[in-house]
Coordinates of C-alpha atoms in Angstrom, one line a residue:
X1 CA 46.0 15.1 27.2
X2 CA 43.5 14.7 24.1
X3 CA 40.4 16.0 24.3
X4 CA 38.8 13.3 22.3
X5 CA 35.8 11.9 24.1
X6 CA 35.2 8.0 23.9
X7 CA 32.0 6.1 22.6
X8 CA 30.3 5.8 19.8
X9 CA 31.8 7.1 16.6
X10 CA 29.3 10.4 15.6
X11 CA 28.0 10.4 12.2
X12 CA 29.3 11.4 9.2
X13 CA 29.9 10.2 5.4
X14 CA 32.1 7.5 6.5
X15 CA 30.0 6.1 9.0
X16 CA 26.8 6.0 6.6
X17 CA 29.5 3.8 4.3
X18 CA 30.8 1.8 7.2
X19 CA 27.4 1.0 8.3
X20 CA 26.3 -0.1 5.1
X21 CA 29.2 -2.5 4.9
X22 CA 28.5 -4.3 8.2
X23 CA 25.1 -4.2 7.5
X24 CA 26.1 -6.1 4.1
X25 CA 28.1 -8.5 6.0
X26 CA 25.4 -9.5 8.9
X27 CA 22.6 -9.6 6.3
X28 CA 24.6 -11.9 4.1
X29 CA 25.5 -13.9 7.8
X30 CA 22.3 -14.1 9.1
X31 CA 19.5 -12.9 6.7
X32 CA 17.3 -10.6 7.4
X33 CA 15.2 -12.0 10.3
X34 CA 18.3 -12.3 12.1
X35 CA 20.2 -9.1 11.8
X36 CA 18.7 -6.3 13.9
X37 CA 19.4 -3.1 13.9
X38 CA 21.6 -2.7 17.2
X39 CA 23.5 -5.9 15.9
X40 CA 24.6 -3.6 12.7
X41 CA 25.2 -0.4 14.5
X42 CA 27.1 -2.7 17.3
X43 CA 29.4 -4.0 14.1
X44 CA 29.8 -0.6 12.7
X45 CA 30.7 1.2 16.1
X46 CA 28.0 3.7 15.9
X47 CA 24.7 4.4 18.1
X48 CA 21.1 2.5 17.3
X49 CA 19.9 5.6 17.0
X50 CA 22.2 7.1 13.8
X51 CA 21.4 3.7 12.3
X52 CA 17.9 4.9 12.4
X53 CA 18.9 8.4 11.5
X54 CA 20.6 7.7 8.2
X55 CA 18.1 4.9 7.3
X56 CA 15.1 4.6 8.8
X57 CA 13.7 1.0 9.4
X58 CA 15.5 -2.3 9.2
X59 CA 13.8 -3.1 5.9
X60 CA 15.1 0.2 4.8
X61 CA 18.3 -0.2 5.8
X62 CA 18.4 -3.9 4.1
X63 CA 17.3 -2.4 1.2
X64 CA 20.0 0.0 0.8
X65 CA 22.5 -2.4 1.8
X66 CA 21.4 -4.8 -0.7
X67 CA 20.8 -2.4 -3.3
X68 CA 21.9 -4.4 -7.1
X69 CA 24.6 -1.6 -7.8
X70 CA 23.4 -3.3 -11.5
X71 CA 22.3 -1.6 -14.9
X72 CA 19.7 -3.6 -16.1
X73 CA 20.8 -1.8 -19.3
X74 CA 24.2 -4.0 -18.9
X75 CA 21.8 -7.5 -18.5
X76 CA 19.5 -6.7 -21.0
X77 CA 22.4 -5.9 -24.3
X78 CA 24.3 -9.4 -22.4
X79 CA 20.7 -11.3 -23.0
X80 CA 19.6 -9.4 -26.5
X81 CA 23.2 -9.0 -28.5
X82 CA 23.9 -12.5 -28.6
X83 CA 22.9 -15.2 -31.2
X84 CA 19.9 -17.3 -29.9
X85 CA 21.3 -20.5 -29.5
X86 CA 23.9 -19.1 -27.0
X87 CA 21.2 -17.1 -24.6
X88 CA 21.5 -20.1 -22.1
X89 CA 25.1 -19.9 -21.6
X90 CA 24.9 -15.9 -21.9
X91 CA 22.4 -15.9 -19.0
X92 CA 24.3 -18.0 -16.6
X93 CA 27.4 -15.9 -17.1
X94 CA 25.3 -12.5 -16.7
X95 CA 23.5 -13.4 -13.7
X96 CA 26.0 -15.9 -11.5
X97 CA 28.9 -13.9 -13.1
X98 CA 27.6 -11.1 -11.4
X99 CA 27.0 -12.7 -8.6
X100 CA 30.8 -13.9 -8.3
X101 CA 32.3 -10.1 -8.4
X102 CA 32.4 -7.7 -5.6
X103 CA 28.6 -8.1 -5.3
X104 CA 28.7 -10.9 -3.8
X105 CA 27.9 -10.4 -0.2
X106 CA 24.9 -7.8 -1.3
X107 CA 23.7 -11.1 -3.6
X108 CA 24.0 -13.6 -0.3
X109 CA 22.1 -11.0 1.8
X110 CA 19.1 -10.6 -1.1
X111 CA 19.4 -14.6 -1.6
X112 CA 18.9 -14.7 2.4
X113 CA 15.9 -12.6 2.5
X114 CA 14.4 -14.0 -0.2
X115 CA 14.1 -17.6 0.7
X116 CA 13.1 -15.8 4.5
X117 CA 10.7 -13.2 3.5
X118 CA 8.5 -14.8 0.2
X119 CA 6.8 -11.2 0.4
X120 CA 10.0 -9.6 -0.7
X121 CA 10.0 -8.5 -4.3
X122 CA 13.4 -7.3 -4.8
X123 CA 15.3 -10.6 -6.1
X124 CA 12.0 -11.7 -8.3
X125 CA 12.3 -7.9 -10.0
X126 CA 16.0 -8.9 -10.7
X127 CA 15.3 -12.2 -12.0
X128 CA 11.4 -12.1 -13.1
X129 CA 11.5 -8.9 -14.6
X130 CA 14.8 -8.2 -15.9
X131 CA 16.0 -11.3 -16.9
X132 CA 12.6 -12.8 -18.3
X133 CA 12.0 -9.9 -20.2
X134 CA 15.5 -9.7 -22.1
X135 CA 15.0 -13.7 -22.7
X136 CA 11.6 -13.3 -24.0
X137 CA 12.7 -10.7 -26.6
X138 CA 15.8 -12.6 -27.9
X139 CA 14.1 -15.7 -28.2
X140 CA 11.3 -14.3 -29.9
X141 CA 9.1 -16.8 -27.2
X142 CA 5.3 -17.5 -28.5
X143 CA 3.1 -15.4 -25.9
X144 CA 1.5 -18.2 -25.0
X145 CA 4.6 -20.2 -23.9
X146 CA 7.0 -17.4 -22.9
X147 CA 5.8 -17.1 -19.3
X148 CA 6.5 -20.7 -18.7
X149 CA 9.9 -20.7 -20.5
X150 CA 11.4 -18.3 -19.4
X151 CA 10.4 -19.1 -15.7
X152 CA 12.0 -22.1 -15.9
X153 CA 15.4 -20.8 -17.4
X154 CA 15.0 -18.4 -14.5
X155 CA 14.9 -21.7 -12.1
X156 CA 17.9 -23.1 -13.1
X157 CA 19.9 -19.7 -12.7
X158 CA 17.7 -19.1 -8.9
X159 CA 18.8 -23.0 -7.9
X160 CA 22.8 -22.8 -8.9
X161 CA 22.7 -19.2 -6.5
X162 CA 21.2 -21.1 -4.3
X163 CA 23.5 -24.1 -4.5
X164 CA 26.2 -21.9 -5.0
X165 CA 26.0 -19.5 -2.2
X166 CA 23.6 -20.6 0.2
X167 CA 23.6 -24.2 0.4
X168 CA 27.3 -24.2 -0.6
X169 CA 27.2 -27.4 -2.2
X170 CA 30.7 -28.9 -4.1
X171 CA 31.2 -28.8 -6.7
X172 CA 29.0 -26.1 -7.2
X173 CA 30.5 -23.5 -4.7
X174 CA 33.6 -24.2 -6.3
X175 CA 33.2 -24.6 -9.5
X176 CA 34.6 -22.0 -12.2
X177 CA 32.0 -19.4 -14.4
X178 CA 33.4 -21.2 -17.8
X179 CA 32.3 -24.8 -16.2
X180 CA 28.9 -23.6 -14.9
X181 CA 27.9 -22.4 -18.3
X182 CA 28.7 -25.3 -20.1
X183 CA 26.7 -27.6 -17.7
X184 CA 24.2 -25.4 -16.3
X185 CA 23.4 -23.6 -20.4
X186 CA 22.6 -26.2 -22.1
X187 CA 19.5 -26.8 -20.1
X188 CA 18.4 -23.0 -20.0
X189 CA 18.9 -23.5 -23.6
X190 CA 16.6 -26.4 -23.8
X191 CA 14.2 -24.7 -21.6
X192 CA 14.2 -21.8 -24.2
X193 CA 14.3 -23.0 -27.3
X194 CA 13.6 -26.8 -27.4
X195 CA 9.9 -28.0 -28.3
X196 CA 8.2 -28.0 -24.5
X197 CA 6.4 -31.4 -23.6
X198 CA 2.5 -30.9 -24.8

């Protein structure tokens, strides 16, 4: 007869990584307001309470779910080695393109919590911050009309995730990387580098 007792799986390496995974999933499911914490440990076979061990609160434990596993080092040489009259079609193949690899459910999960939770700062440090910056410094944008241009660029990228993986809208959801950026770069392009209406 095994001595192996039944219940809940204790903790250990493998459980921190096989929490984070369902908390991925349910996050990406249901977005942050309606995953809770017992729902994730539940999913993961483990206790509430080791949920709370290894992470703390459920923001914490979205965060680190969520985490971009991305070096803005990679985004910024994708956005700053390329001529400028391809940055439009370079930014939609950086950003969805990273969105389309094995990020994706972490990128559904901070999409959900975004549009959920306006407070949350994560997404608008990925794409305010990061993005806007490496545009603004390969376009060489006038201060006085960089904020604006490269805000808008950033809201064509923001509405095709949204589209893409939210909304799931054909042909969007469907459609390949190489066809997004030739629809979808032309207009960041404009956006970037095209006189702006006075």
């Amino acid at each position: 007869m095994s001595g192996r007792r039944g219940g809940r799986r204790p903790g250990s390496p493998d459980t921190r990584g096989l929490v984070l995974a369902n908390a991925r999933n349910l996050f990406a499911e249901r977005g942050f307001a309606g995953t809770s914490v017992r729902a994730v440990a539940d999913a993961a076979g483990v206790d509430a309470a080791l949920v709370h061990h290894y992470f703390g609160t459920k923001r914490e434990l979205f965060l680190a779910a969520v985490a971009i596993p991305l070096d803005p080092e990679t985004l910024l040489t994708a956005l700053t080695s390329v001529p400028r009259d391809r940055l439009g079609e370079t930014m939609v193949r950086a950003v969805i393109g990273f969105w389309d690899c094995d990020h994706q459910q972490a990128g559904i999960a901070l999409l959900k919590a975004q549009v959920t939770d306006p407070d949350s700062t994560i997404l608008r440090t990925f794409l305010g911050d990061i993005v806007t910056n490496a545009l603004a410094a390969n376009a060489e944008l006038d201060p006085a009309t960089a904020a604006t241009r490269a805000a808008l660029a950033v809201s064509q990228v923001a509405g095709v995730l949204l589209l893409r993986y939210i909304v799931r809208l054909e042909p969007i959801t469907s459609m390949s990387l190489d066809d997004l950026a030739a629809h979808i770069g032309p207009t960041v392009q404009h956006y970037l580098t095209d006189p702006l209406p006075e």
